[in-house]
mmCIF file of C-alpha atoms in Angstrom:
data_model
loop_
_atom_site.group_PDB
_atom_site.id
_atom_site.type_symbol
_atom_site.label_atom_id
_atom_site.label_comp_id
_atom_site.label_asym_id
_atom_site.label_seq_id
_atom_site.Cartn_x
_atom_site.Cartn_y
_atom_site.Cartn_z
ATOM 1 C CA UNK A 1 56.208 13.877 -8.775
ATOM 2 C CA UNK A 2 52.872 13.330 -10.320
ATOM 3 C CA UNK A 3 51.415 10.001 -10.184
ATOM 4 C CA UNK A 4 50.759 8.749 -13.541
ATOM 5 C CA UNK A 5 48.130 5.578 -13.305
ATOM 6 C CA UNK A 6 49.048 3.022 -15.210
ATOM 7 C CA UNK A 7 46.665 0.397 -17.235
ATOM 8 C CA UNK A 8 48.153 -2.111 -14.685
ATOM 9 C CA UNK A 9 46.566 0.070 -11.820
ATOM 10 C CA UNK A 10 43.234 0.482 -13.616
ATOM 11 C CA UNK A 11 42.871 -2.802 -14.227
ATOM 12 C CA UNK A 12 43.009 -3.263 -10.485
ATOM 13 C CA UNK A 13 40.928 -0.726 -9.498
ATOM 14 C CA UNK A 14 38.215 -2.527 -12.241
ATOM 15 C CA UNK A 15 38.670 -6.135 -10.946
ATOM 16 C CA UNK A 16 38.105 -4.449 -7.566
ATOM 17 C CA UNK A 17 35.014 -2.053 -7.929
ATOM 18 C CA UNK A 18 33.043 -3.714 -11.131
ATOM 19 C CA UNK A 19 31.902 -7.009 -9.222
ATOM 20 C CA UNK A 20 31.350 -4.764 -6.499
ATOM 21 C CA UNK A 21 28.097 -2.862 -8.414
ATOM 22 C CA UNK A 22 27.864 -5.231 -10.726
ATOM 23 C CA UNK A 23 26.490 -7.443 -7.795
ATOM 24 C CA UNK A 24 24.832 -4.113 -6.527
ATOM 25 C CA UNK A 25 23.309 -3.615 -10.518
ATOM 26 C CA UNK A 26 22.409 -7.307 -9.909
ATOM 27 C CA UNK A 27 19.913 -7.026 -6.482
ATOM 28 C CA UNK A 28 18.665 -4.073 -7.129
ATOM 29 C CA UNK A 29 17.480 -5.017 -10.453
ATOM 30 C CA UNK A 30 15.767 -8.501 -8.705
ATOM 31 C CA UNK A 31 14.650 -6.893 -6.138
ATOM 32 C CA UNK A 32 13.610 -3.648 -6.191
ATOM 33 C CA UNK A 33 10.624 -4.502 -9.608
ATOM 34 C CA UNK A 34 8.419 -6.291 -7.064
ATOM 35 C CA UNK A 35 8.518 -4.166 -4.446
ATOM 36 C CA UNK A 36 8.089 -1.037 -6.723
ATOM 37 C CA UNK A 37 4.741 -3.254 -8.575
ATOM 38 C CA UNK A 38 3.566 -3.622 -5.285
ATOM 39 C CA UNK A 39 3.683 -0.191 -4.303
ATOM 40 C CA UNK A 40 2.017 0.511 -7.158
ATOM 41 C CA UNK A 41 -0.657 -1.744 -6.410
ATOM 42 C CA UNK A 42 -1.366 -0.471 -3.098
ATOM 43 C CA UNK A 43 -1.503 3.084 -4.928
ATOM 44 C CA UNK A 44 -3.783 2.072 -7.049
ATOM 45 C CA UNK A 45 -5.627 0.682 -4.608
ATOM 46 C CA UNK A 46 -5.727 3.727 -2.776
ATOM 47 C CA UNK A 47 -6.926 5.706 -5.819
ATOM 48 C CA UNK A 48 -9.929 3.549 -6.141
ATOM 49 C CA UNK A 49 -11.111 3.708 -2.675
ATOM 50 C CA UNK A 50 -11.185 7.556 -2.828
ATOM 51 C CA UNK A 51 -12.633 8.310 -6.445
ATOM 52 C CA UNK A 52 -15.469 6.172 -4.322
ATOM 53 C CA UNK A 53 -17.485 9.153 -3.731
ATOM 54 C CA UNK A 54 -17.828 9.767 0.035
ATOM 55 C CA UNK A 55 -22.142 9.661 1.577
ATOM 56 C CA UNK A 56 -24.220 13.134 1.460
ATOM 57 C CA UNK A 57 -22.562 15.373 4.297
ATOM 58 C CA UNK A 58 -19.786 13.255 5.529
ATOM 59 C CA UNK A 59 -15.793 14.383 4.840
ATOM 60 C CA UNK A 60 -12.750 12.632 5.284
ATOM 61 C CA UNK A 61 -10.727 13.738 8.818
ATOM 62 C CA UNK A 62 -7.370 15.096 7.336
ATOM 63 C CA UNK A 63 -4.426 13.224 9.198
ATOM 64 C CA UNK A 64 -6.363 10.609 9.518
ATOM 65 C CA UNK A 65 -5.545 8.235 6.771
ATOM 66 C CA UNK A 66 -3.709 5.055 6.604
ATOM 67 C CA UNK A 67 -1.953 2.345 4.701
ATOM 68 C CA UNK A 68 -0.697 -0.812 5.896
ATOM 69 C CA UNK A 69 1.242 -3.193 3.302
ATOM 70 C CA UNK A 70 2.695 -6.512 4.180
ATOM 71 C CA UNK A 71 2.827 -10.070 5.263
ATOM 72 C CA UNK A 72 -0.458 -11.447 7.637
ATOM 73 C CA UNK A 73 -1.767 -8.636 8.425
ATOM 74 C CA UNK A 74 -4.697 -10.315 8.780
ATOM 75 C CA UNK A 75 -3.629 -13.623 10.834
ATOM 76 C CA UNK A 76 -2.516 -16.452 9.701
ATOM 77 C CA UNK A 77 0.757 -17.620 7.465
ATOM 78 C CA UNK A 78 0.857 -18.256 3.460
ATOM 79 C CA UNK A 79 2.919 -16.482 0.471
ATOM 80 C CA UNK A 80 0.903 -13.753 0.071
ATOM 81 C CA UNK A 81 1.097 -9.893 0.244
ATOM 82 C CA UNK A 82 -1.761 -8.035 2.089
ATOM 83 C CA UNK A 83 -2.704 -4.178 2.008
ATOM 84 C CA UNK A 84 -5.254 -2.399 4.425
ATOM 85 C CA UNK A 85 -6.388 1.523 3.598
ATOM 86 C CA UNK A 86 -8.514 3.117 6.351
ATOM 87 C CA UNK A 87 -9.738 6.163 6.576
ATOM 88 C CA UNK A 88 -12.336 7.961 9.005
ATOM 89 C CA UNK A 89 -14.834 10.447 8.384
ATOM 90 C CA UNK A 90 -16.829 12.420 9.917
ATOM 91 C CA UNK A 91 -20.679 12.235 8.864
ATOM 92 C CA UNK A 92 -24.297 13.269 9.628
ATOM 93 C CA UNK A 93 -26.055 10.427 8.992
ATOM 94 C CA UNK A 94 -27.164 7.613 10.683
ATOM 95 C CA UNK A 95 -25.216 4.183 10.626
ATOM 96 C CA UNK A 96 -27.776 2.334 8.998
ATOM 97 C CA UNK A 97 -27.513 5.393 6.046
ATOM 98 C CA UNK A 98 -23.733 5.251 6.104
ATOM 99 C CA UNK A 99 -23.897 1.203 5.492
ATOM 100 C CA UNK A 100 -26.135 1.800 2.079
ATOM 101 C CA UNK A 101 -24.016 3.781 0.948
ATOM 102 C CA UNK A 102 -21.489 1.564 1.489
ATOM 103 C CA UNK A 103 -22.824 -1.785 0.662
ATOM 104 C CA UNK A 104 -23.207 -0.525 -3.076
ATOM 105 C CA UNK A 105 -19.436 0.091 -2.933
ATOM 106 C CA UNK A 106 -17.619 -2.509 -5.628
ATOM 107 C CA UNK A 107 -13.992 -1.674 -5.130
ATOM 108 C CA UNK A 108 -11.753 -3.812 -7.215
ATOM 109 C CA UNK A 109 -8.456 -5.700 -5.774
ATOM 110 C CA UNK A 110 -4.767 -6.819 -6.770
ATOM 111 C CA UNK A 111 -6.587 -9.830 -8.170
ATOM 112 C CA UNK A 112 -10.457 -10.177 -6.424
ATOM 113 C CA UNK A 113 -12.757 -7.280 -5.037
ATOM 114 C CA UNK A 114 -11.699 -5.559 -1.918
ATOM 115 C CA UNK A 115 -13.235 -5.866 0.834
ATOM 116 C CA UNK A 116 -14.884 -3.219 3.079
ATOM 117 C CA UNK A 117 -15.453 -3.291 6.531
ATOM 118 C CA UNK A 118 -16.917 -0.280 8.552
ATOM 119 C CA UNK A 119 -16.688 0.895 11.694
ATOM 120 C CA UNK A 120 -18.584 3.609 13.336
ATOM 121 C CA UNK A 121 -17.880 5.298 16.730
ATOM 122 C CA UNK A 122 -20.150 7.376 17.508
ATOM 123 C CA UNK A 123 -20.218 10.810 19.267
ATOM 124 C CA UNK A 124 -23.731 10.869 19.745
ATOM 125 C CA UNK A 125 -24.793 14.499 18.258
ATOM 126 C CA UNK A 126 -25.346 14.058 15.047
ATOM 127 C CA UNK A 127 -22.101 16.563 13.634
ATOM 128 C CA UNK A 128 -19.762 13.894 15.587
ATOM 129 C CA UNK A 129 -19.984 10.908 14.074
ATOM 130 C CA UNK A 130 -17.336 9.141 12.985
ATOM 131 C CA UNK A 131 -17.219 5.955 10.798
ATOM 132 C CA UNK A 132 -13.838 4.150 9.740
ATOM 133 C CA UNK A 133 -14.252 2.523 6.282
ATOM 134 C CA UNK A 134 -11.419 0.013 6.091
ATOM 135 C CA UNK A 135 -10.376 -1.493 2.867
ATOM 136 C CA UNK A 136 -8.723 -4.975 2.693
ATOM 137 C CA UNK A 137 -7.496 -6.618 -0.010
ATOM 138 C CA UNK A 138 -4.696 -9.865 -0.216
ATOM 139 C CA UNK A 139 -2.780 -11.348 -3.533
ATOM 140 C CA UNK A 140 -0.303 -14.190 -3.796
ATOM 141 C CA UNK A 141 3.242 -12.958 -3.316
ATOM 142 C CA UNK A 142 5.551 -12.704 -6.131
ATOM 143 C CA UNK A 143 8.604 -12.166 -5.333
ATOM 144 C CA UNK A 144 8.617 -9.041 -3.060
ATOM 145 C CA UNK A 145 10.414 -10.405 0.324
ATOM 146 C CA UNK A 146 8.382 -8.236 2.372
ATOM 147 C CA UNK A 147 5.646 -11.253 1.547
ATOM 148 C CA UNK A 148 7.737 -14.118 1.802
#
């Protein structure tokens, strides 16, 4: 015997399934756009950091790039989102030359200019000096649950 679904059966199935999918679409429509927007902001900040030229005789160490996003990365509490990008460089230049090069850097953040900080790991010889370039930025939270 072949089972034939009647209109009543389809109606019952729709009454059970449609609210679930409706809620899923509603949640997806409200939750995901702020996440996508903040992910795009982090990607755009990374692009601006990488667009700034490296000092002469300096290269980025592969696999040493790190990005982070969330609330309270820098301490404190509040309704804001923090971004942090770290890039590890290897250079033959002195600390003073690297500082002079990056002192000119103006990297646009989400609302204001981002903050650039340098950390030096001096290996002694001129071929193995490492520099960590850290760029941070913050902006007010706008409905991204990761920042509230």
